[in-house]
Tab-separated table of C-alpha atoms and ligand atoms in Angstrom:
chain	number	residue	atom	x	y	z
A	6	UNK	CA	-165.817	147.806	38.035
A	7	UNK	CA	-168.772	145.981	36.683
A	8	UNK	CA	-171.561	148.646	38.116
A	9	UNK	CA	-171.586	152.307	36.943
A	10	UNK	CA	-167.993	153.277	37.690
A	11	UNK	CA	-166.276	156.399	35.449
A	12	UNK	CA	-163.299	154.974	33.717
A	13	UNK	CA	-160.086	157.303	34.312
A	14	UNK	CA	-158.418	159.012	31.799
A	15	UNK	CA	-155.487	157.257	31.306
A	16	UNK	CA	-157.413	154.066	30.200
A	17	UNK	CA	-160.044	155.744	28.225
A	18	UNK	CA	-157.051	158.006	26.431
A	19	UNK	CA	-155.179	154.051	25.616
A	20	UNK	CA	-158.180	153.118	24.172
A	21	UNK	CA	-158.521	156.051	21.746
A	22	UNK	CA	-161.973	157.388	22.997
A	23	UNK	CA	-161.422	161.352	22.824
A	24	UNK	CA	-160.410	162.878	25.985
A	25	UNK	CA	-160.165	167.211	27.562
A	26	UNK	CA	-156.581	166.936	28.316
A	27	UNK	CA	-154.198	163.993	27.450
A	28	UNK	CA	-153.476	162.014	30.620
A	29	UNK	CA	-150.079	162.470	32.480
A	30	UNK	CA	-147.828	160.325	34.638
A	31	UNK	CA	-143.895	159.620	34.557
A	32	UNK	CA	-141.545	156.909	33.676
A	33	UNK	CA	-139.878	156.329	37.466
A	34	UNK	CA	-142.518	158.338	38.903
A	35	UNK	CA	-141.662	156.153	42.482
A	36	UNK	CA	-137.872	156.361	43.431
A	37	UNK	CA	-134.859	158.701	44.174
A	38	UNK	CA	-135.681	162.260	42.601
A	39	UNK	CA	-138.701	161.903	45.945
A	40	UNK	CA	-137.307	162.665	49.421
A	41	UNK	CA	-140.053	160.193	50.863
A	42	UNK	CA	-138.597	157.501	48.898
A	43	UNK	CA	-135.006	158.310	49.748
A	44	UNK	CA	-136.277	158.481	53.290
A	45	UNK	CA	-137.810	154.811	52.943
A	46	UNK	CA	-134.710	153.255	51.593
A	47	UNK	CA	-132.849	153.532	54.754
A	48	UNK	CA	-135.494	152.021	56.724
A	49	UNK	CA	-135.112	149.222	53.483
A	50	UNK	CA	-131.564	148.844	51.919
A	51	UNK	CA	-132.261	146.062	49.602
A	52	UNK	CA	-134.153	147.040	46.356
A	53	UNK	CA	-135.653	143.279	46.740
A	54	UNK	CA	-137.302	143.922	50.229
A	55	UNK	CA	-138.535	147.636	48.910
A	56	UNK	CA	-140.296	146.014	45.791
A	57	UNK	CA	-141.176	142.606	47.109
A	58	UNK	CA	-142.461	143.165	50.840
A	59	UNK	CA	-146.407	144.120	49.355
A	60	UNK	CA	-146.602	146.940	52.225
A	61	UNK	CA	-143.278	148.612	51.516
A	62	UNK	CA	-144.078	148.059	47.975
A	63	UNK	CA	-147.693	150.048	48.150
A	64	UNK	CA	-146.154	152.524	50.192
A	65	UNK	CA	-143.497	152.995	47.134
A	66	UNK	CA	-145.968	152.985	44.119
A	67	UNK	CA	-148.346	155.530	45.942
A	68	UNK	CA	-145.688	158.305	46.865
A	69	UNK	CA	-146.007	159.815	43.854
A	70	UNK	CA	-149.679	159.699	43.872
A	71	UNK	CA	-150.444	161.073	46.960
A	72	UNK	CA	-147.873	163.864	45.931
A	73	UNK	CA	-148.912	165.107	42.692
A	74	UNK	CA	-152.311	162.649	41.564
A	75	UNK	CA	-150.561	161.545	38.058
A	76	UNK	CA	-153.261	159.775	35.907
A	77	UNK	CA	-151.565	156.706	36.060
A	78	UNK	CA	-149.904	155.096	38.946
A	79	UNK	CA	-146.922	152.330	38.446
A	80	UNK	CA	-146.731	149.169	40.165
A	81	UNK	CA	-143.107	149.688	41.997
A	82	UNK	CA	-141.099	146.546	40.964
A	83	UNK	CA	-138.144	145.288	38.599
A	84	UNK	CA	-138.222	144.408	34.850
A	85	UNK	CA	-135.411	141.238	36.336
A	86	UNK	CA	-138.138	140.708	39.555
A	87	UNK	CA	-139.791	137.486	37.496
A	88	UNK	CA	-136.014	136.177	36.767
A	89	UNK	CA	-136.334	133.712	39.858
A	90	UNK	CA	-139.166	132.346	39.180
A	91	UNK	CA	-137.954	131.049	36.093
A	92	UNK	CA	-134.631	129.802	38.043
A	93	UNK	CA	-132.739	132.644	37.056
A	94	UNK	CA	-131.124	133.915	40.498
A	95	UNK	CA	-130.372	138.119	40.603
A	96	UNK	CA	-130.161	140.930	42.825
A	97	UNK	CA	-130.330	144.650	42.754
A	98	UNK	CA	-127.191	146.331	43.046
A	99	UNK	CA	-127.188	150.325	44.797
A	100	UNK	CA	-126.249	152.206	41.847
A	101	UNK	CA	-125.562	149.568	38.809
A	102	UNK	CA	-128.773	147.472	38.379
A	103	UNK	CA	-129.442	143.954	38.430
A	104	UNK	CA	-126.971	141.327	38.720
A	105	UNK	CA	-127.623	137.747	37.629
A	106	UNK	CA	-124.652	135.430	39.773
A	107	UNK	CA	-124.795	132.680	36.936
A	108	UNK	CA	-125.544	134.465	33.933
A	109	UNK	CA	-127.101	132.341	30.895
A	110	UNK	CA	-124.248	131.327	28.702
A	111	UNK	CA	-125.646	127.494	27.167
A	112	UNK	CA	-127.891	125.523	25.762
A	113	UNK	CA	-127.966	123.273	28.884
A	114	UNK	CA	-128.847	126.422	31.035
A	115	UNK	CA	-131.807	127.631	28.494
A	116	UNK	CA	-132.969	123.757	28.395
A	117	UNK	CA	-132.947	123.847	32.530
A	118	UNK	CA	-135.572	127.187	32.345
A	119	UNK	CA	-138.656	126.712	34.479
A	120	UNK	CA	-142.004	127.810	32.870
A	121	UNK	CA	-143.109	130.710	35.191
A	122	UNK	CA	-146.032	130.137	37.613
A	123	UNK	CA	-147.015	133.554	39.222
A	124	UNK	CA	-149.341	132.280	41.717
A	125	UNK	CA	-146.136	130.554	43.447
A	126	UNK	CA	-142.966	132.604	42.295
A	127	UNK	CA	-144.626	136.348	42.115
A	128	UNK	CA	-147.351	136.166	44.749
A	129	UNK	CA	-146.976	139.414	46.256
A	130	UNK	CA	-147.445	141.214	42.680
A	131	UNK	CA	-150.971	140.100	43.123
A	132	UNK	CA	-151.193	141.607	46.570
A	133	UNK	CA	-149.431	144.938	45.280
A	134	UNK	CA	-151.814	146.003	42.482
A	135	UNK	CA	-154.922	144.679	44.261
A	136	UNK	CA	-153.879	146.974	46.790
A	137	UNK	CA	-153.397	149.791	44.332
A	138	UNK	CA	-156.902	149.467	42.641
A	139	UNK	CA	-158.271	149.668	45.528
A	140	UNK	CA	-156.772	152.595	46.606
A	141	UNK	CA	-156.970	154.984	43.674
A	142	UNK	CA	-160.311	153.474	42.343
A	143	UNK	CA	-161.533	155.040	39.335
A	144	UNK	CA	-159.405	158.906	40.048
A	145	UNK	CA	-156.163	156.938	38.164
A	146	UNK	CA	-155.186	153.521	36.375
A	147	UNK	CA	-152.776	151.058	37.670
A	148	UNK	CA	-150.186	150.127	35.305
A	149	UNK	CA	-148.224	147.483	35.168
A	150	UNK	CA	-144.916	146.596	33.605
A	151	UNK	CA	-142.640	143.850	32.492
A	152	UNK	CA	-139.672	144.202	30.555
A	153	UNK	CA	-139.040	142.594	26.844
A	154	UNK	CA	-137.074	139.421	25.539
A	155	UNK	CA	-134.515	140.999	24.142
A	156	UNK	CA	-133.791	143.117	27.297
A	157	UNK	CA	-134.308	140.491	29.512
A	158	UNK	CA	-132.220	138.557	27.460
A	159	UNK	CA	-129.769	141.063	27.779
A	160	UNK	CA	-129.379	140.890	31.685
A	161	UNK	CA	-129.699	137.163	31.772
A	162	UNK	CA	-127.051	136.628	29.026
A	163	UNK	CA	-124.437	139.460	30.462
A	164	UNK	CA	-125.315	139.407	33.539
A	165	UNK	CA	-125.531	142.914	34.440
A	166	UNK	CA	-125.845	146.097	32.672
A	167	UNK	CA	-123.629	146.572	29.565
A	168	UNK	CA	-121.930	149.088	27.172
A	169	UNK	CA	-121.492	146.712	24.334
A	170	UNK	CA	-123.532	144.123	24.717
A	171	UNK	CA	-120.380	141.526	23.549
A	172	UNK	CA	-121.496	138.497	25.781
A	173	UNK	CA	-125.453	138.671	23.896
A	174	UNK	CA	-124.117	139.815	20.544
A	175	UNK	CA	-121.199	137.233	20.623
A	176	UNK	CA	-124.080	134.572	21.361
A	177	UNK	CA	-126.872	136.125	18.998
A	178	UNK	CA	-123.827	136.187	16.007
A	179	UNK	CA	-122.443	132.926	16.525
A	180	UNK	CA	-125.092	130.947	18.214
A	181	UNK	CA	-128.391	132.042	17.242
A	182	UNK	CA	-130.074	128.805	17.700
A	183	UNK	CA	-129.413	128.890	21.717
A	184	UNK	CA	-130.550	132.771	21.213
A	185	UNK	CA	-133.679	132.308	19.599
A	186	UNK	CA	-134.929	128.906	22.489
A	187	UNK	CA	-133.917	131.710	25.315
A	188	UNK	CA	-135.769	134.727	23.695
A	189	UNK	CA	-139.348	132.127	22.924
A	190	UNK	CA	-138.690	131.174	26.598
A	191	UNK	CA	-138.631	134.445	27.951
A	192	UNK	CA	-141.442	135.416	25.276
A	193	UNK	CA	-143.803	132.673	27.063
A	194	UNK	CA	-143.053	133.717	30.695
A	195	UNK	CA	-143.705	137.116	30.130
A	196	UNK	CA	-147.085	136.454	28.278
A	197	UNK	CA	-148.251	134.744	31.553
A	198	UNK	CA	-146.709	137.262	33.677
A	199	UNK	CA	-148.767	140.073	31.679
A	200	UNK	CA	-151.716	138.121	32.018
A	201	UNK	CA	-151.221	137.751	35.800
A	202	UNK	CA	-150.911	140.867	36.309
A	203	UNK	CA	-154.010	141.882	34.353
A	204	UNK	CA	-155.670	139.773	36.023
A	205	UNK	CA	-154.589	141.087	39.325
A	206	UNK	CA	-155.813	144.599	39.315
A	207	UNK	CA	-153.253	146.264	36.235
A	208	UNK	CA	-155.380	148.453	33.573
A	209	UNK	CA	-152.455	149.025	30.951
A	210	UNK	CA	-149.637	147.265	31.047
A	211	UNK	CA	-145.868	148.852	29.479
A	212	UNK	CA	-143.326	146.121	28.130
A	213	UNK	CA	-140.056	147.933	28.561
A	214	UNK	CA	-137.317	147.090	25.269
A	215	UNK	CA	-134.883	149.036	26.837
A	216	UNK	CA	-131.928	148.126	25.143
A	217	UNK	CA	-133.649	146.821	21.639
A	218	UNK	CA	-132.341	150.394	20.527
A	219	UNK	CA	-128.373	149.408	20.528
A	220	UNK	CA	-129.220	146.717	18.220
A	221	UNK	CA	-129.308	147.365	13.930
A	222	UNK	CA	-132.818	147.746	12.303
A	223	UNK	CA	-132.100	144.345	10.857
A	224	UNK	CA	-130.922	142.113	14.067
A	225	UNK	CA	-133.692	144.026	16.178
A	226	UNK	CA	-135.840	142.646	13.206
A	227	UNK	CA	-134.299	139.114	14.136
A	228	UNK	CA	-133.893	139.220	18.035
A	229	UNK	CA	-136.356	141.748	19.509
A	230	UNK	CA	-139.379	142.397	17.149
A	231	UNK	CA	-140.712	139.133	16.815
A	232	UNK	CA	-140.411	138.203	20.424
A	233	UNK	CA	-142.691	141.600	21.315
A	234	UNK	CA	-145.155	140.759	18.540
A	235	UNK	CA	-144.897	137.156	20.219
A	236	UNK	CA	-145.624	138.068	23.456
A	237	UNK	CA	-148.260	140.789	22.876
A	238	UNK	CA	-150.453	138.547	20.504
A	239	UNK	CA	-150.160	135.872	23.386
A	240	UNK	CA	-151.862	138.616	25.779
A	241	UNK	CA	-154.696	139.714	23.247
A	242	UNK	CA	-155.686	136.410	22.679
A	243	UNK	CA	-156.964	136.067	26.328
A	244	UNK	CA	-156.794	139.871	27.320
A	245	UNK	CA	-157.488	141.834	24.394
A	246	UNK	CA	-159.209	144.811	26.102
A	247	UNK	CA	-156.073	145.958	28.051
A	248	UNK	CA	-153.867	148.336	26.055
A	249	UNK	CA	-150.561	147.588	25.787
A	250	UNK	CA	-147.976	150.175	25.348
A	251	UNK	CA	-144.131	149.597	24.203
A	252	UNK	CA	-140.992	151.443	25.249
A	253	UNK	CA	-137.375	151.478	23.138
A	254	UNK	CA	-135.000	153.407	24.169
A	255	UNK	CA	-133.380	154.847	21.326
A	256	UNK	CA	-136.479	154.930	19.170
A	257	UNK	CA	-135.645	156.858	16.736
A	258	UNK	CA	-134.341	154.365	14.220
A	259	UNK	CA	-137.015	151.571	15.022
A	260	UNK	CA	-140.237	153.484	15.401
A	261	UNK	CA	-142.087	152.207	12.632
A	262	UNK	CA	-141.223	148.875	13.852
A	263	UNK	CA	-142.163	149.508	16.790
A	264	UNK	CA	-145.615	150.247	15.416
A	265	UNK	CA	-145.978	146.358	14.031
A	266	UNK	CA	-145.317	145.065	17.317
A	267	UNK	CA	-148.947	144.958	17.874
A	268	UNK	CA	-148.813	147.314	21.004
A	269	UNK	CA	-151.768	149.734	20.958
A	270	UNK	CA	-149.214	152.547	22.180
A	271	UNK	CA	-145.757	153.444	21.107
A	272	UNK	CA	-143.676	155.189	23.513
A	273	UNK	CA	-141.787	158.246	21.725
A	274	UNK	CA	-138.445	159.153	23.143
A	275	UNK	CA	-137.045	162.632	22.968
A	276	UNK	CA	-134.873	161.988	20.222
A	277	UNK	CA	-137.892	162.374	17.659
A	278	UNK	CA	-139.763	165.144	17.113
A	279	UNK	CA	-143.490	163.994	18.491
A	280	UNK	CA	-144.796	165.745	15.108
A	281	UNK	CA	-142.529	163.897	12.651
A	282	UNK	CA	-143.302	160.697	14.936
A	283	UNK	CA	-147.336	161.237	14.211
A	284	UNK	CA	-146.112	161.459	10.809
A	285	UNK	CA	-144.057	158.239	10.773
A	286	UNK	CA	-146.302	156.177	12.895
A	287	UNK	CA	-149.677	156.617	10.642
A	288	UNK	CA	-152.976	158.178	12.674
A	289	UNK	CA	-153.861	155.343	14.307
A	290	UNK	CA	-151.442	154.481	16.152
A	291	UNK	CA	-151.668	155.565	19.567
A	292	UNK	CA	-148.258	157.438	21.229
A	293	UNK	CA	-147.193	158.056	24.886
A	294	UNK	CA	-143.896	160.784	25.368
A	295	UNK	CA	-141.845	162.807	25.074
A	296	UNK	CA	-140.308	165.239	26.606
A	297	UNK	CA	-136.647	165.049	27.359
A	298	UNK	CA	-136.218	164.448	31.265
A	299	UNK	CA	-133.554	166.871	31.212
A	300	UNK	CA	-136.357	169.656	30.545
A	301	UNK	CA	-137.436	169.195	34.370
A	302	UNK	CA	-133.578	170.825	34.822
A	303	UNK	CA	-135.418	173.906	33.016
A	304	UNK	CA	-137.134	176.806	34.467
A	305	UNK	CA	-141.090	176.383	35.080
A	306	UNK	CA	-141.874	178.331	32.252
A	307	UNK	CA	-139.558	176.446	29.782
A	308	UNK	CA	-141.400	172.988	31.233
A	309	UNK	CA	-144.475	174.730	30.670
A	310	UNK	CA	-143.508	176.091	26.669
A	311	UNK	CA	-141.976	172.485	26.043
A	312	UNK	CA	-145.200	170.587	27.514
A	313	UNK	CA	-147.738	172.779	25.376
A	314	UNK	CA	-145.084	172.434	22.528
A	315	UNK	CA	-145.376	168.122	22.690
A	316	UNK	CA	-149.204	168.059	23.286
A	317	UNK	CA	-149.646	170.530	19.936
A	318	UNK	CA	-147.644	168.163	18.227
A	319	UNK	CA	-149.138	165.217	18.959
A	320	UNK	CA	-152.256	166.603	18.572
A	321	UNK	CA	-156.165	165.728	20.504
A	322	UNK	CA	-156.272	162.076	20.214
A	323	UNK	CA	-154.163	159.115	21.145
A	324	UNK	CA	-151.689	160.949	23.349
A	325	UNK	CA	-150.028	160.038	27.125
A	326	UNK	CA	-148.187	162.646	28.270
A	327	UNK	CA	-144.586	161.192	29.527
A	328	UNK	CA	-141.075	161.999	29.346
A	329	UNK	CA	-139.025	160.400	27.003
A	330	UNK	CA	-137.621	157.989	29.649
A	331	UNK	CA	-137.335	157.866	33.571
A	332	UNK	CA	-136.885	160.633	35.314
A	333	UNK	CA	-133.575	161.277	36.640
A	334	UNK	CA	-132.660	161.030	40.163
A	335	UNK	CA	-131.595	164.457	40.586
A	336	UNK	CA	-134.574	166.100	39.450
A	337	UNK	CA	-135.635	168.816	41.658
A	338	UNK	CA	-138.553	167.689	43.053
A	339	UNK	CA	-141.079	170.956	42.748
A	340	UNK	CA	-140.296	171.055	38.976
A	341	UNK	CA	-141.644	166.999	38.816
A	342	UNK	CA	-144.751	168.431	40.989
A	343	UNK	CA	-145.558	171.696	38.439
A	344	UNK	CA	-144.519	169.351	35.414
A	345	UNK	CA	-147.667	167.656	36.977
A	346	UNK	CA	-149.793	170.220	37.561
A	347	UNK	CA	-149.497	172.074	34.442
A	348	UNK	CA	-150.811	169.233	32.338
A	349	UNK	CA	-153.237	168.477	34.525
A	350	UNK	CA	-154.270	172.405	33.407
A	351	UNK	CA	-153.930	172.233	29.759
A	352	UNK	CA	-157.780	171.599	29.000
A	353	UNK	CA	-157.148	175.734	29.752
A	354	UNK	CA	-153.896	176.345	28.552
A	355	UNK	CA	-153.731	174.966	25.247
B	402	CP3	O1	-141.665	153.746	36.784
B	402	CP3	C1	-141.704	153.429	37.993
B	402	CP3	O2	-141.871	154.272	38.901
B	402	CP3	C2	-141.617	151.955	38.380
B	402	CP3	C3	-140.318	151.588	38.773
B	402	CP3	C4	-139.335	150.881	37.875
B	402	CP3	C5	-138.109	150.424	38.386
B	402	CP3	N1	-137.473	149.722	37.414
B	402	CP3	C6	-137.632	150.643	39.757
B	402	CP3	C7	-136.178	150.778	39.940
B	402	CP3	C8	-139.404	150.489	36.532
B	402	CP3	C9	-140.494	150.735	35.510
B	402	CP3	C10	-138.209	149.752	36.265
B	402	CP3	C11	-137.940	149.111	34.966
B	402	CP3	C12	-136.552	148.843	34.601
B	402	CP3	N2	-135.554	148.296	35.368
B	402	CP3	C13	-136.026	149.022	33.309
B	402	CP3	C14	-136.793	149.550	32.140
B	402	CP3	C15	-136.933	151.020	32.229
B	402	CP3	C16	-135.815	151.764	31.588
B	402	CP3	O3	-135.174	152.537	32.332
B	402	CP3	O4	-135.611	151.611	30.389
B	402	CP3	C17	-134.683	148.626	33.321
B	402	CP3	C18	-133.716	148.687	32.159
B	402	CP3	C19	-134.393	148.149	34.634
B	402	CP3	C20	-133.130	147.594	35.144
B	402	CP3	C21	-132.626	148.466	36.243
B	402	CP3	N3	-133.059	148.382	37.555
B	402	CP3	C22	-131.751	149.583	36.142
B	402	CP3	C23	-131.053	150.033	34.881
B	402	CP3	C24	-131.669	150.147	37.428
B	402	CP3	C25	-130.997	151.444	37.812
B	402	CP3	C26	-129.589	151.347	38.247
B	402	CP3	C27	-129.239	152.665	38.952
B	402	CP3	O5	-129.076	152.611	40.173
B	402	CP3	O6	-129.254	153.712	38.311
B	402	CP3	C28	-132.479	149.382	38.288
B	402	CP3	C29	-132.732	149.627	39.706
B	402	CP3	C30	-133.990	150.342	39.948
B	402	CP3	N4	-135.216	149.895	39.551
B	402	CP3	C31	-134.153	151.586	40.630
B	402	CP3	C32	-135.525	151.854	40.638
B	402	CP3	C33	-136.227	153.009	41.289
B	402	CP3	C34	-133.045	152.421	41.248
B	402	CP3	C35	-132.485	151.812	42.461
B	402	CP3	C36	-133.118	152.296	43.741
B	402	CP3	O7	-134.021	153.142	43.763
B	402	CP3	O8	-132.697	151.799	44.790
């Protein structure tokens, strides 16, 4: 790293520097749509071995990579996988999600939080992404991920995946105090996770506020915004080389907030037009997205028209190429691999 090593395009594309082609990888790039992973899974039932065992782990993040080189290869693991380190117990359920079995409900539960220490609670993360530097060197970047306060939150609190959200919104409407000491909590551990993981081997690193979108423009003002911003300043203070990137799902009605969360890149989702989110977000902000996974249902040369169609619109500078959000699991898998190879070709085609 420190001697005459190229820096791959991912990383030099998050750092604005001007690039051919805008880099490409996928949101669940590792999982079900891949017939290697669904292969793997019966050898591993529980999500928790598959993501926490380093080997099977490895094996899981570089599928993908060996299959189609994306410029940007994931760290296989759970937004909920720091949860019990911070003595928050959970598992991952075939088909819902995580489940927390004594979801956060009171003040005396936020007060009995641990701090999170990474060396002892997450030490296989460590061996997982020094494993994956090593193996894709300087031909991709290792990403890593965590997910957001508010989202986090949002497991902890309900203690699974939710429609409504009634359990966190009843608590962030009526008890905002208990709220707020849970979300600067989870703010905290995250910042040290991030940085942990930076310092393990991750290039970029995507905090996932997956569920920030279900909120108004003025609670997610309140309950998710500042916690980001809180979190992301915590990282640049110590790490402020590695570009950050933020996800919402449901972006449309947040995106300029978004943009003041002090992440370097702002994921787009498919609900906004990439050219009226260049236009909303301001030229320097850098944007990762968006094609709607449901294009990859689409014949190859409506992927291709709708890939040349997002990287017009977002123009030569400051772009990752994504979908809007993970690909589905039913995704026929040759239309992932030309998704891939086509913008790994548009330095010619566009
Ligand atoms: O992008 C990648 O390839 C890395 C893998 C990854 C997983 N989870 C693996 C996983 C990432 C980035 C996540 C993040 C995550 N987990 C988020 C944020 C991303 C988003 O979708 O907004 C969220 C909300 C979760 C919580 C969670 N974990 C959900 C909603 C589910 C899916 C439930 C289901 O079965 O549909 C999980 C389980 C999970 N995490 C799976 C994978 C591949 C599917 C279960 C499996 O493969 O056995």
């Amino acid at each position: 790293m420190g001697f005459a090593a190229t820096t791959p395009h991912l990383l030099r594309a998050a750092r604005g520097e001007i690039v051919d082609r805008p880099p490409v990888w996928m949101m669940r790039q590792a999982g079900r749509y891949m017939k290697a992973y669904r292969d793997l899974r019966e050898k591993y039932p529980s999500f928790r071995e598959r993501s926490e065992i380093p080997e099977v782990a490895i094996e899981v993040s570089l599928q993908p990579w060996r299959a189609f080189q994306p410029d940007g290869v994931i760290l296989f693991s759970d937004i909920v996988t720091p949860l019990p380190g911070l003595g928050i117990d959970m598992d991952i359920a075939e088909g819902k999600g995580p489940i927390i079995h004594a979801p956060i409900r009171t003040q005396a539960q936020v007060d009995q939080l641990r701090p999170l220490e990474p060396e002892a609670a997450l030490p296989f993360i460590k061996t997982i992404l020094q494993a994956l530097r090593q193996e894709v060197g300087n031909k991709s970047t290792v990403l890593g991920f965590v997910g957001a306060p508010w989202t986090l939150a949002a497991y902890a609190v309900e203690g699974k995946g939710s429609k409504t959200y009634s359990i966190i919104k009843n608590m962030a409407f009526t008890q905002p105090d208990v709220l707020h000491q849970l979300l600067a909590k989870f703010a905290d551990a995250i910042a040290v996770y991030v940085r942990y993981q930076i310092d393990s081997g991750a290039q970029v690193v995507q905090m996932f506020d997956s569920w920030a979108g279900y909120l108004s423009p003025q609670d997610y003002d309140t309950f998710a915004l500042p916690y980001q911003k809180r979190v992301f300043q915590q990282v640049k203070e110590t790490h402020p080389d590695t570009p950050l990137i933020l996800l919402v799902s449901g972006s449309a009605g947040v995106l300029e907030r978004m943009g003041q969360s002090g992440a370097d890149v702002v994921t787009v989702d498919w609900t906004v037009d990439m050219a009226d989110a260049r236009a909303r977000l301001g030229k320097h902000v850098k944007v990762q997205g968006n094609l709607d996974p449901g294009v990859l249902y689409g014949s190859k040369e409506f992927i291709r028209d709708r890939i040349i169609d997002t990287v017009r619109k977002a123009g030569n500078w400051g772009h990752i190429l994504n979908l809007g959000h993970g690909v589905h699991p039913d995704t026929p898998e040759e239309n992932v691999a030309f998704f891939f190879e086509t913008a790994k070709q548009l330095n010619v085609l566009v």
